[in-house]
């Protein structure tokens, strides 16, 4: 296991969309491991490292709110270089989380793409420096870009406070991650989702490794 970190993240709203909901967006009860990894990668990522989520601490009560959002129906591509929102916009309902706060407990592992100049200590210190200075490659978000993430390093675990959740809570099957298979043109040809049975114990969700997940 590589160097471990704890990152506190919070925001006004979040939407970790359930993949089985085809029309309207409905969020999972808590942040998914893939969303947590996306936040870490927004702060610091290189081909030489791979982030692994170990635990997710749910600090605030789970509260939902119904909202309506404007979305565009299509995506920009090589064949469609421009999108005119006046023609493409549509309104969709969404069941989102409000007033969320989590602690992401994770570590990174070195990959086969590491170079001679790469080391665990180097990337660990880079991550710490970037978090302390509030730096990120792009603003991390909770599921969708209009729900930005505030973040800070957990320097002292005793200063965080306890979760409001006590006992065991079965959250059902949750998306763990998605593996993308590319074709010869480096385009996404196949997406394989992996799920796990999420159980929250005293506000903490232990995240399994990908080999322990189900498809």
Short mmCIF file of C-alpha atoms in Angstrom, two decimals, residues 95-173:
data_model
loop_
_atom_site.label_atom_id
_atom_site.label_comp_id
_atom_site.label_asym_id
_atom_site.label_seq_id
_atom_site.Cartn_x
_atom_site.Cartn_y
_atom_site.Cartn_z
CA UNK A 95 -33.34 14.06 -6.73
CA UNK A 96 -30.09 15.36 -5.26
CA UNK A 97 -28.33 15.38 -1.89
CA UNK A 98 -27.99 18.62 0.04
CA UNK A 99 -25.51 19.81 2.68
CA UNK A 100 -23.00 16.97 2.25
CA UNK A 101 -19.69 16.38 4.00
CA UNK A 102 -17.36 13.40 3.69
CA UNK A 103 -13.84 12.29 4.51
CA UNK A 104 -12.12 10.39 1.74
CA UNK A 105 -9.56 7.93 3.05
CA UNK A 106 -7.34 6.72 0.21
CA UNK A 107 -3.87 5.82 -0.99
CA UNK A 108 -2.13 5.69 -4.35
CA UNK A 109 -0.12 2.95 -5.99
CA UNK A 110 2.61 3.28 -8.57
CA UNK A 111 1.77 2.06 -12.07
CA UNK A 112 3.83 0.53 -14.87
CA UNK A 113 4.07 4.02 -16.39
CA UNK A 114 6.26 5.38 -13.62
CA UNK A 115 9.59 6.83 -14.70
CA UNK A 116 12.97 7.00 -13.05
CA UNK A 117 12.07 10.37 -11.52
CA UNK A 118 8.82 9.06 -9.97
CA UNK A 119 8.59 7.90 -6.38
CA UNK A 120 5.83 7.45 -3.80
CA UNK A 121 7.32 10.09 -1.53
CA UNK A 122 7.54 12.63 -4.37
CA UNK A 123 3.89 12.29 -5.41
CA UNK A 124 2.72 12.17 -1.78
CA UNK A 125 4.43 15.48 -1.03
CA UNK A 126 3.10 17.03 -4.25
CA UNK A 127 -0.44 16.08 -3.26
CA UNK A 128 -0.03 17.50 0.26
CA UNK A 129 1.36 20.77 -1.09
CA UNK A 130 -1.41 21.19 -3.67
CA UNK A 131 -4.18 20.50 -1.14
CA UNK A 132 -2.73 22.90 1.43
CA UNK A 133 -2.52 25.62 -1.23
CA UNK A 134 -5.99 24.88 -2.61
CA UNK A 135 -4.61 23.91 -6.04
CA UNK A 136 -6.34 21.61 -8.51
CA UNK A 137 -6.17 20.86 -12.24
CA UNK A 138 -9.88 21.60 -12.49
CA UNK A 139 -12.49 22.38 -9.88
CA UNK A 140 -13.64 19.05 -8.38
CA UNK A 141 -17.38 18.50 -8.21
CA UNK A 142 -19.95 16.25 -6.58
CA UNK A 143 -21.31 14.30 -9.53
CA UNK A 144 -22.13 17.24 -11.82
CA UNK A 145 -20.14 20.41 -12.51
CA UNK A 146 -22.68 22.79 -10.99
CA UNK A 147 -22.06 21.20 -7.56
CA UNK A 148 -18.46 22.27 -6.72
CA UNK A 149 -16.40 20.68 -3.96
CA UNK A 150 -14.61 22.48 -1.15
CA UNK A 151 -11.71 20.49 0.26
CA UNK A 152 -9.03 20.49 2.94
CA UNK A 153 -6.44 18.05 4.21
CA UNK A 154 -7.22 16.22 7.44
CA UNK A 155 -4.04 16.96 9.38
CA UNK A 156 -5.39 15.82 12.74
CA UNK A 157 -8.08 13.13 12.74
CA UNK A 158 -9.23 14.11 16.25
CA UNK A 159 -10.30 17.56 15.00
CA UNK A 160 -12.83 16.25 12.45
CA UNK A 161 -15.65 15.20 14.75
CA UNK A 162 -17.80 12.09 14.69
CA UNK A 163 -20.39 11.04 12.16
CA UNK A 164 -24.06 11.48 13.00
CA UNK A 165 -24.69 7.93 11.77
CA UNK A 166 -24.58 5.09 14.29
CA UNK A 167 -24.89 1.36 13.82
CA UNK A 168 -25.02 -0.60 10.56
CA UNK A 169 -26.94 0.74 7.56
CA UNK A 170 -27.34 -1.33 4.37
CA UNK A 171 -27.15 1.03 1.38
CA UNK A 172 -27.71 -1.70 -1.21
CA UNK A 173 -25.65 -2.17 -4.35
#
